[in-house]
CSV table of C-alpha atoms in Angstrom, one decimal:
chain,number,residue,atom,x,y,z
A,1,MET,CA,21.5,-165.3,162.9
A,2,THR,CA,18.5,-163.0,163.4
A,3,ASP,CA,16.7,-161.2,160.5
A,4,GLY,CA,17.8,-157.7,159.5
A,5,ARG,CA,15.5,-155.5,161.5
A,6,SER,CA,15.7,-157.4,164.5
A,7,ARG,CA,19.4,-157.6,164.4
A,8,ARG,CA,19.5,-153.7,164.0
A,9,GLN,CA,17.4,-153.4,167.2
A,10,VAL,CA,19.8,-155.7,169.1
A,11,LEU,CA,22.6,-153.8,168.0
A,12,LYS,CA,21.2,-150.4,168.8
A,13,ALA,CA,20.2,-151.8,172.1
A,14,ALA,CA,23.6,-153.3,172.7
A,15,VAL,CA,25.5,-150.1,172.1
A,16,ALA,CA,23.0,-148.0,174.3
A,17,ALA,CA,23.4,-150.4,177.3
A,18,GLY,CA,26.9,-151.4,176.9
A,19,GLY,CA,28.9,-154.2,178.9
A,20,ALA,CA,30.0,-157.8,178.5
A,21,ALA,CA,26.3,-159.1,178.1
A,22,SER,CA,25.7,-156.5,175.3
A,23,LEU,CA,28.9,-157.6,173.4
A,24,SER,CA,27.7,-161.1,173.5
A,25,ALA,CA,24.3,-160.1,172.2
A,26,CYS,CA,26.1,-158.1,169.3
A,27,LEU,CA,27.7,-161.5,168.4
A,28,ASP,CA,24.7,-163.5,168.6
A,29,ALA,CA,22.9,-161.1,166.5
A,30,ILE,CA,25.9,-161.2,163.9
A,31,GLY,CA,25.7,-164.8,164.2
A,32,GLU,CA,29.3,-165.4,165.2
A,33,GLU,CA,31.2,-166.4,168.6
A,34,SER,CA,33.6,-163.6,167.7
A,35,VAL,CA,34.2,-161.2,164.9
A,36,ASP,CA,37.9,-160.4,163.7
A,37,ARG,CA,38.0,-156.6,163.0
A,38,PRO,CA,41.2,-155.3,161.3
A,39,THR,CA,43.9,-154.8,163.9
A,40,GLY,CA,46.1,-151.7,164.0
A,41,THR,CA,49.3,-150.6,165.4
A,42,ASP,CA,50.8,-148.9,168.5
A,43,ASP,CA,53.6,-147.3,166.5
A,44,LEU,CA,52.5,-143.4,166.7
A,45,SER,CA,54.7,-142.5,164.0
A,46,THR,CA,52.2,-144.3,161.5
A,47,LEU,CA,49.2,-142.6,162.7
A,48,PRO,CA,48.1,-138.9,162.3
A,49,ASN,CA,49.2,-136.8,165.0
A,50,ARG,CA,45.7,-134.7,164.4
A,51,GLN,CA,43.6,-137.3,166.8
A,52,PHE,CA,40.5,-135.7,164.8
A,53,ALA,CA,41.9,-136.7,161.3
A,54,TRP,CA,39.2,-139.1,160.4
A,55,ASP,CA,38.4,-137.8,157.0
A,56,ASP,CA,41.0,-140.1,155.2
A,57,VAL,CA,39.9,-143.1,157.0
A,58,VAL,CA,36.0,-143.0,157.0
A,59,ARG,CA,33.6,-143.7,154.0
A,60,HIS,CA,32.4,-141.0,151.7
A,61,ASP,CA,29.3,-140.9,149.6
A,62,GLU,CA,29.3,-140.4,145.8
A,63,TYR,CA,29.7,-136.7,146.3
A,64,GLY,CA,32.6,-136.7,148.6
A,65,ASN,CA,30.7,-136.1,151.7
A,66,GLU,CA,32.2,-137.6,154.6
A,67,GLN,CA,30.1,-140.6,156.2
A,68,LEU,CA,30.7,-140.7,160.1
A,69,PRO,CA,31.0,-144.1,161.5
A,70,ARG,CA,27.4,-145.6,162.3
A,71,HIS,CA,28.1,-146.4,165.9
A,72,GLN,CA,29.5,-143.8,168.4
A,73,ILE,CA,30.1,-143.9,172.2
A,74,LEU,CA,31.2,-140.9,174.4
A,75,LEU,CA,32.9,-141.5,177.8
A,76,TYR,CA,33.0,-138.5,180.1
A,77,LEU,CA,35.6,-139.6,182.5
A,78,THR,CA,36.8,-138.2,185.9
A,79,LEU,CA,40.2,-138.7,187.4
A,80,GLU,CA,40.0,-140.8,190.6
A,81,ARG,CA,42.9,-138.7,192.0
A,82,ASP,CA,42.7,-135.3,193.3
A,83,GLY,CA,45.1,-132.7,192.2
A,84,GLN,CA,47.6,-133.2,189.3
A,85,PRO,CA,47.9,-136.6,187.7
A,86,THR,CA,51.4,-138.4,188.3
A,87,ASP,CA,53.7,-139.8,186.0
A,88,ALA,CA,52.6,-143.3,186.7
A,89,ASP,CA,49.3,-142.1,185.6
A,90,ARG,CA,50.4,-140.8,182.3
A,91,ARG,CA,52.2,-144.1,181.5
A,92,GLN,CA,49.3,-146.3,182.5
A,93,VAL,CA,46.9,-144.2,180.3
A,94,GLU,CA,49.3,-144.2,177.4
A,95,ARG,CA,49.8,-147.9,177.7
A,96,ALA,CA,46.0,-148.3,177.5
A,97,PHE,CA,45.5,-145.9,174.5
A,98,SER,CA,48.6,-147.6,172.9
A,99,SER,CA,46.6,-151.0,173.3
A,100,LEU,CA,43.7,-149.7,171.8
A,101,ASN,CA,45.4,-148.5,168.7
A,102,ARG,CA,47.0,-151.9,168.6
A,103,ALA,CA,43.8,-153.7,168.8
A,104,PHE,CA,41.9,-151.8,166.0
A,105,GLU,CA,42.7,-150.3,162.8
A,106,TRP,CA,42.4,-146.5,162.5
A,107,SER,CA,39.3,-146.8,160.3
A,108,HIS,CA,35.6,-146.7,160.1
A,109,GLU,CA,36.0,-150.6,159.8
A,110,GLY,CA,38.1,-150.7,162.9
A,111,VAL,CA,37.8,-147.8,165.5
A,112,VAL,CA,38.4,-144.2,165.1
A,113,TRP,CA,38.7,-142.1,168.3
A,114,SER,CA,40.0,-139.3,170.1
A,115,VAL,CA,40.6,-138.0,173.8
A,116,ALA,CA,39.7,-134.3,175.0
A,117,TYR,CA,40.4,-132.5,177.9
A,118,SER,CA,38.3,-130.0,179.8
A,119,PRO,CA,39.2,-126.4,181.0
A,120,ALA,CA,38.5,-127.9,184.5
A,121,TYR,CA,41.1,-130.8,184.1
A,122,PHE,CA,43.7,-128.1,183.3
A,123,ASP,CA,42.8,-126.1,186.5
A,124,ARG,CA,44.5,-129.0,188.4
A,125,TYR,CA,47.8,-127.3,187.5
A,126,ASP,CA,49.3,-124.1,188.7
A,127,GLU,CA,50.1,-123.1,185.1
A,128,SER,CA,47.5,-122.1,182.9
A,129,LEU,CA,47.1,-123.0,179.2
A,130,PRO,CA,49.0,-120.7,176.7
A,131,GLU,CA,47.1,-117.5,176.3
A,132,ASP,CA,46.6,-118.4,172.6
A,133,ILE,CA,44.5,-121.6,173.2
A,134,ASP,CA,40.8,-120.4,173.1
A,135,CYS,CA,38.8,-122.9,175.2
A,136,PRO,CA,37.1,-121.5,178.1
A,137,PRO,CA,34.8,-123.2,180.6
A,138,PRO,CA,31.2,-124.1,179.1
A,139,HIS,CA,28.5,-121.3,179.4
A,140,SER,CA,24.9,-120.8,178.3
A,141,LEU,CA,24.8,-119.7,174.4
A,142,SER,CA,21.3,-118.6,174.2
A,143,PRO,CA,18.8,-116.5,176.6
A,144,PHE,CA,16.6,-119.3,176.6
A,145,GLU,CA,18.6,-122.5,177.6
A,146,GLN,CA,19.6,-123.7,180.8
A,147,PRO,CA,22.1,-126.6,180.2
A,148,THR,CA,24.1,-128.7,182.4
A,149,PHE,CA,27.9,-128.0,182.0
A,150,ASP,CA,29.9,-131.1,181.3
A,151,GLU,CA,33.2,-130.5,183.3
A,152,GLN,CA,34.3,-133.9,183.8
A,153,ASP,CA,38.1,-134.2,182.9
A,154,MET,CA,38.4,-136.2,179.9
A,155,LEU,CA,36.1,-137.2,176.9
A,156,VAL,CA,36.9,-140.2,175.1
A,157,HIS,CA,34.8,-140.3,171.7
A,158,LEU,CA,35.0,-143.9,170.1
A,159,ALA,CA,33.4,-144.6,166.6
A,160,SER,CA,33.2,-147.4,164.3
A,161,ASP,CA,30.8,-149.0,161.7
A,162,HIS,CA,30.5,-152.0,164.0
A,163,ALA,CA,28.7,-152.1,167.0
A,164,ASP,CA,30.7,-155.1,168.5
A,165,ALA,CA,34.1,-153.1,168.0
A,166,VAL,CA,33.1,-149.7,169.8
A,167,ILE,CA,31.6,-151.9,172.7
A,168,ALA,CA,34.8,-154.2,172.7
A,169,ALA,CA,37.0,-151.1,172.8
A,170,GLU,CA,35.0,-149.5,175.6
A,171,GLU,CA,35.2,-152.5,177.8
A,172,ALA,CA,38.9,-153.0,177.4
A,173,LEU,CA,39.7,-149.4,177.9
A,174,ARG,CA,37.6,-149.1,181.0
A,175,GLY,CA,39.1,-152.4,182.3
A,176,ASN,CA,36.1,-154.6,182.2
A,177,ARG,CA,38.1,-157.2,180.1
A,178,GLY,CA,41.5,-157.8,179.3
A,179,SER,CA,41.4,-157.9,175.6
A,180,ALA,CA,39.6,-156.6,172.4
A,181,ASN,CA,39.6,-157.9,169.0
A,182,GLY,CA,41.9,-160.7,170.1
A,183,VAL,CA,44.4,-158.3,171.3
A,184,GLU,CA,45.6,-158.2,175.1
A,185,PHE,CA,45.6,-154.7,176.5
A,186,ASP,CA,48.8,-153.8,178.4
A,187,ALA,CA,46.8,-151.4,180.6
A,188,SER,CA,43.2,-149.7,181.1
A,189,LEU,CA,42.2,-146.6,182.4
A,190,SER,CA,40.9,-148.2,185.6
A,191,GLY,CA,42.4,-146.6,188.7
A,192,VAL,CA,43.1,-143.4,187.0
A,193,ALA,CA,39.7,-142.1,185.4
A,194,SER,CA,36.3,-143.6,185.6
A,195,LEU,CA,32.7,-142.7,184.9
A,196,ALA,CA,31.2,-140.7,188.0
A,197,SER,CA,27.8,-141.9,186.9
A,198,ASP,CA,25.8,-143.8,184.4
A,199,ALA,CA,24.8,-140.3,182.6
A,200,ASP,CA,28.5,-140.1,181.9
A,201,ARG,CA,28.3,-142.7,179.3
A,202,ARG,CA,26.5,-141.4,176.2
A,203,THR,CA,25.8,-143.2,173.0
A,204,GLY,CA,24.6,-142.5,169.5
A,205,PHE,CA,24.3,-143.4,165.7
A,206,VAL,CA,24.1,-141.9,162.3
A,207,GLY,CA,23.4,-143.2,158.8
A,208,SER,CA,20.6,-143.9,156.3
A,209,GLY,CA,17.6,-145.8,157.8
A,210,MET,CA,19.1,-145.6,161.4
A,211,PRO,CA,16.8,-143.1,162.8
A,212,ALA,CA,13.7,-144.5,161.1
A,213,ASP,CA,14.5,-148.0,162.4
A,214,ARG,CA,14.8,-146.5,166.1
A,215,GLN,CA,11.8,-143.9,166.0
A,216,SER,CA,9.0,-146.3,167.4
A,217,ASP,CA,7.8,-145.8,171.0
A,218,LEU,CA,10.5,-142.8,171.0
A,219,GLU,CA,9.8,-139.9,173.3
A,220,GLY,CA,10.3,-136.8,171.1
A,221,VAL,CA,9.1,-138.5,167.6
A,222,PRO,CA,5.5,-138.8,166.6
A,223,ASP,CA,3.8,-142.0,166.9
A,224,ASP,CA,3.0,-142.3,163.2
A,225,GLY,CA,6.8,-142.8,162.4
A,226,PRO,CA,7.3,-139.9,160.1
A,227,VAL,CA,11.0,-140.1,159.8
A,228,PRO,CA,12.1,-140.8,156.2
A,229,ASP,CA,13.5,-144.2,155.9
A,230,ALA,CA,16.4,-142.8,153.9
A,231,SER,CA,17.2,-140.0,156.3
A,232,PRO,CA,20.5,-140.2,158.5
A,233,LEU,CA,18.9,-137.8,161.2
A,234,PHE,CA,15.7,-137.4,162.9
A,235,MET,CA,14.7,-134.3,161.4
A,236,GLY,CA,14.5,-135.7,157.9
A,237,PHE,CA,17.4,-134.3,156.1
A,238,LYS,CA,21.0,-135.1,155.6
A,239,ALA,CA,23.9,-132.8,156.7
A,240,GLY,CA,27.5,-132.4,156.8
A,241,PHE,CA,27.8,-131.1,152.8
A,242,ALA,CA,31.5,-131.2,152.3
A,243,GLN,CA,31.4,-127.6,150.9
A,244,ASN,CA,30.0,-126.3,154.0
A,245,GLN,CA,32.3,-128.0,156.3
A,246,ALA,CA,35.6,-126.8,157.6
A,247,THR,CA,38.6,-128.9,156.4
A,248,GLU,CA,40.6,-130.6,159.2
A,249,ASP,CA,43.5,-128.1,158.3
A,250,ARG,CA,41.2,-125.2,159.0
A,251,VAL,CA,40.3,-126.4,162.8
A,252,THR,CA,43.9,-127.2,163.6
A,253,ILE,CA,45.8,-125.5,166.2
A,254,ARG,CA,49.1,-124.0,164.3
A,255,SER,CA,51.6,-123.4,167.0
A,256,GLY,CA,52.6,-123.7,170.5
A,257,PRO,CA,52.7,-126.9,172.7
A,258,PHE,CA,49.3,-128.2,171.4
A,259,ALA,CA,50.0,-127.5,167.6
A,260,ASP,CA,48.1,-130.3,165.7
A,261,GLY,CA,45.3,-130.3,168.2
A,262,THR,CA,41.9,-128.5,168.2
A,263,THR,CA,39.1,-127.4,170.4
A,264,LYS,CA,36.0,-129.5,170.6
A,265,HIS,CA,32.4,-128.2,171.7
A,266,VAL,CA,30.0,-131.1,172.5
A,267,ALA,CA,26.4,-130.4,173.1
A,268,ARG,CA,23.6,-132.9,173.9
A,269,ILE,CA,20.2,-131.3,172.4
A,270,ARG,CA,16.9,-133.1,173.1
A,271,GLN,CA,14.3,-132.9,170.1
A,272,ARG,CA,10.7,-132.6,170.2
A,273,LEU,CA,9.3,-133.2,166.7
A,274,ASP,CA,5.5,-133.6,167.1
A,275,ASP,CA,5.2,-130.1,165.8
A,276,TRP,CA,8.1,-130.3,163.2
A,277,TYR,CA,6.3,-133.2,161.6
A,278,GLY,CA,2.7,-132.4,162.7
A,279,GLU,CA,2.1,-128.8,162.1
A,280,GLN,CA,4.7,-128.3,159.0
A,281,ASN,CA,4.5,-129.6,155.5
A,282,PHE,CA,7.6,-130.6,153.6
A,283,GLU,CA,8.3,-127.0,152.2
A,284,GLU,CA,8.0,-125.3,155.5
A,285,ARG,CA,10.5,-127.8,157.0
A,286,VAL,CA,12.9,-126.9,154.1
A,287,ALA,CA,12.5,-123.4,154.8
A,288,GLU,CA,13.2,-123.8,158.4
A,289,MET,CA,15.9,-126.1,158.0
A,290,PHE,CA,17.8,-124.6,155.0
A,291,SER,CA,16.1,-121.1,154.2
A,292,PRO,CA,12.8,-120.0,152.6
A,293,GLU,CA,14.4,-119.4,149.2
A,294,HIS,CA,15.5,-123.3,149.3
A,295,ALA,CA,11.6,-123.9,149.5
A,296,ASP,CA,10.6,-121.4,146.9
A,297,GLU,CA,13.0,-122.4,144.3
A,298,GLY,CA,12.5,-126.1,145.1
A,299,TRP,CA,16.2,-126.8,145.8
A,300,VAL,CA,15.7,-129.8,148.1
A,301,GLU,CA,14.2,-133.1,147.2
A,302,GLY,CA,13.4,-135.9,149.5
A,303,ILE,CA,16.1,-135.8,152.2
A,304,GLY,CA,18.3,-133.3,150.3
A,305,GLU,CA,20.4,-136.0,148.5
A,306,ASN,CA,20.2,-134.1,145.2
A,307,LEU,CA,22.1,-131.2,146.7
A,308,GLY,CA,25.1,-133.1,146.3
A,309,ASP,CA,28.2,-131.7,148.2
A,310,ASN,CA,26.9,-128.3,148.8
A,311,SER,CA,23.5,-127.0,150.6
A,312,ARG,CA,23.6,-123.9,148.5
A,313,VAL,CA,23.1,-121.9,151.8
A,314,ASP,CA,25.6,-119.5,150.9
A,315,GLU,CA,23.3,-118.3,148.0
A,316,THR,CA,20.8,-117.0,150.6
A,317,LEU,CA,22.7,-114.9,153.0
A,318,ASP,CA,22.7,-111.6,151.4
A,319,THR,CA,18.8,-111.5,151.4
A,320,ILE,CA,18.1,-113.1,154.7
A,321,ARG,CA,16.1,-110.1,156.1
A,322,GLU,CA,14.2,-109.8,153.0
A,323,GLN,CA,13.3,-113.6,153.2
A,324,ALA,CA,12.1,-113.3,156.9
A,325,ARG,CA,9.8,-110.4,156.0
A,326,GLU,CA,8.3,-112.2,152.7
A,327,SER,CA,7.9,-115.7,154.2
A,328,GLY,CA,7.5,-115.2,157.9
A,329,ARG,CA,10.1,-117.4,158.9
A,330,VAL,CA,14.2,-118.1,158.4
A,331,GLY,CA,16.4,-121.0,157.9
A,332,HIS,CA,18.4,-122.7,160.5
A,333,ALA,CA,21.3,-123.1,158.2
A,334,GLN,CA,21.4,-119.7,156.8
A,335,LYS,CA,21.4,-118.1,160.1
A,336,ALA,CA,24.3,-119.9,161.4
A,337,ALA,CA,26.2,-119.7,158.2
A,338,ARG,CA,26.2,-115.9,158.6
A,339,ALA,CA,29.0,-116.2,161.1
A,340,ASN,CA,30.7,-119.6,159.8
A,341,ARG,CA,32.8,-118.0,156.9
A,342,ASP,CA,36.2,-116.6,157.1
A,343,GLU,CA,36.8,-113.4,154.8
A,344,ASP,CA,37.7,-115.7,151.9
A,345,GLY,CA,34.6,-117.6,152.4
A,346,SER,CA,36.0,-120.7,154.0
A,347,VAL,CA,34.0,-122.5,156.6
A,348,LYS,CA,35.3,-122.3,160.2
A,349,LEU,CA,33.5,-125.3,161.9
A,350,LEU,CA,33.9,-129.0,161.2
A,351,ARG,CA,30.8,-130.4,162.6
A,352,ARG,CA,30.4,-134.1,163.3
A,353,HIS,CA,27.0,-134.6,164.9
A,354,PHE,CA,25.2,-137.9,165.3
A,355,GLU,CA,21.8,-138.9,166.9
A,356,SER,CA,20.8,-140.7,170.2
A,357,THR,CA,18.2,-142.8,171.7
A,358,ASP,CA,19.7,-142.6,175.4
A,359,GLU,CA,16.9,-142.4,178.1
A,360,ASN,CA,14.4,-143.4,175.3
A,361,VAL,CA,14.4,-139.6,174.1
A,362,ALA,CA,15.2,-138.6,170.5
A,363,SER,CA,18.4,-136.5,170.9
A,364,LEU,CA,21.4,-135.2,169.1
A,365,HIS,CA,25.0,-135.2,170.2
A,366,PHE,CA,26.6,-132.3,168.3
A,367,PRO,CA,30.5,-132.2,168.3
A,368,SER,CA,31.9,-129.4,166.6
A,369,LEU,CA,35.5,-129.0,166.0
A,370,GLN,CA,37.2,-125.4,165.7
A,371,ARG,CA,40.6,-123.7,166.1
A,372,GLU,CA,39.1,-121.3,168.6
A,373,MET,CA,36.1,-121.9,170.7
A,374,SER,CA,35.0,-118.2,170.3
A,375,SER,CA,34.2,-119.2,166.5
A,376,PHE,CA,31.6,-121.8,167.7
A,377,ASP,CA,30.1,-119.0,170.2
A,378,ALA,CA,29.6,-116.7,167.2
A,379,VAL,CA,28.2,-119.3,165.0
A,380,ARG,CA,25.7,-120.2,167.9
A,381,ALA,CA,24.9,-116.4,168.4
A,382,ALA,CA,24.1,-116.2,164.8
A,383,MET,CA,22.1,-119.3,164.8
A,384,ASN,CA,19.8,-117.6,167.7
A,385,GLY,CA,18.6,-115.2,165.1
A,386,THR,CA,18.0,-112.4,167.6
A,387,ASP,CA,18.6,-109.6,165.1
A,388,LEU,CA,16.0,-111.3,162.8
A,389,THR,CA,13.2,-110.8,165.2
A,390,GLU,CA,13.6,-107.3,164.6
A,391,ALA,CA,13.0,-107.6,161.0
A,392,THR,CA,9.5,-109.1,161.4
A,393,PRO,CA,7.3,-109.5,164.6
A,394,VAL,CA,6.4,-112.8,162.9
A,395,VAL,CA,10.0,-114.2,163.6
A,396,ARG,CA,10.2,-114.6,167.5
A,397,GLN,CA,12.8,-115.8,169.8
A,398,ARG,CA,12.0,-119.3,168.9
A,399,VAL,CA,8.9,-119.6,166.8
A,400,ASN,CA,9.4,-119.4,163.0
A,401,ASN,CA,13.3,-118.9,163.8
A,402,GLY,CA,14.9,-122.0,162.0
A,403,ILE,CA,14.6,-125.1,164.1
A,404,LEU,CA,14.9,-123.6,167.9
A,405,GLU,CA,11.2,-124.5,168.3
A,406,TYR,CA,12.2,-128.1,168.2
A,407,ILE,CA,15.5,-128.4,169.9
A,408,PHE,CA,16.4,-128.1,173.6
A,409,VAL,CA,20.1,-128.1,174.9
A,410,ALA,CA,20.6,-130.6,177.8
A,411,ASN,CA,24.3,-130.3,178.2
A,412,ARG,CA,27.4,-128.1,176.8
A,413,GLY,CA,31.1,-128.8,177.4
A,414,ASN,CA,34.2,-127.4,176.1
A,415,TRP,CA,37.3,-129.6,175.4
A,416,LEU,CA,40.7,-129.3,174.0
A,417,VAL,CA,42.0,-132.0,171.9
A,418,PRO,CA,45.8,-132.3,172.1
A,419,PRO,CA,47.8,-133.7,169.4
A,420,LEU,CA,48.4,-137.6,169.6
A,421,SER,CA,51.9,-137.3,170.9
A,422,LYS,CA,50.4,-135.4,174.0
A,423,ARG,CA,47.1,-137.3,174.5
A,424,ALA,CA,47.8,-138.8,177.8
A,425,LEU,CA,47.0,-136.5,180.7
A,426,PRO,CA,48.8,-133.6,179.1
A,427,ARG,CA,50.3,-130.6,181.1
A,428,PRO,CA,49.1,-127.1,180.2
A,429,ARG,CA,52.4,-126.2,178.7
């Protein structure tokens, strides 16, 4: 068995590369020929109909904040058949998904996962989606971005605390091996849906210490390794505070053929952090990540663990323009929060983002769940802070405007996550 740091490096490289050799490397690093992870069931009646119902089966910290599984894989799949999928295609896909459920327990110790479908997939049909499904094709969400739009047919999202589990799940699902976790697969996706290119397989991670372990020789992070050891994210602060996240119930589609589903936006964002760490001191980073008031009042210590389950950003919204004029900058979180609240104050978006070193670049995969995609668009518009550039000339389109100076959107995609009962190549109605 390798030592701790070497083992982490092997697991990182294995998930990023994928394949049979990477699975073997994982097991060698662990020191086992095989590892038994908890198995699951293909009895759908025992599983949540909401594919995104992860909150009850993943870890939580001492404050009740959801801790996402440490290793994650995104598979952007394209159907191999033109036109509409056949009933035989649906049966094969459902057998593959049922096999995955049987192979791994629905938990962070096994594999939690979901499958979603793009507007382009539903364009294969003569019928359109119901009018109350708010999931348009992806489009640019700021005047300064030029992303590639992800319009593949399917998005399979796999997550586990164990690198070997997500790799084995992927390999079996894609038909590269006949079993996973000691369970034979009745079918795979091979012949129905596949990756059109290597770029359609994306990987990531999240958790205390993981970004710091991966920052060496990484494009986008300074050479002196400034990412704090305890941080779960490259920018040095924790996120996903429970009181600043939507509940799974809030993001659920309530009625119609896709009741118990949701919409999912996924952006891939490159990070350039030389100026973030090189030109900004700690208080300035706090001001631009949270708000100037957070910095002035000393609300954030270290990575923000002391905040518990609430970032306190709602306390800064009413005076955001005054803060901009007085401090010459605005905070990322306070800008976005302005559009991320219902009339009763409840949060609209459930964000489950994680980091990546794909292509040896510091990046962020940003999945966001919401009932209506327009809610995400509105939050992103608020995050752009265009109105705040009018409050003071010091706040510009990207400079002193939250974290916009340090992030660059490479990809955007919009997806409909159907309920579990309709997960296999659903029809629009």
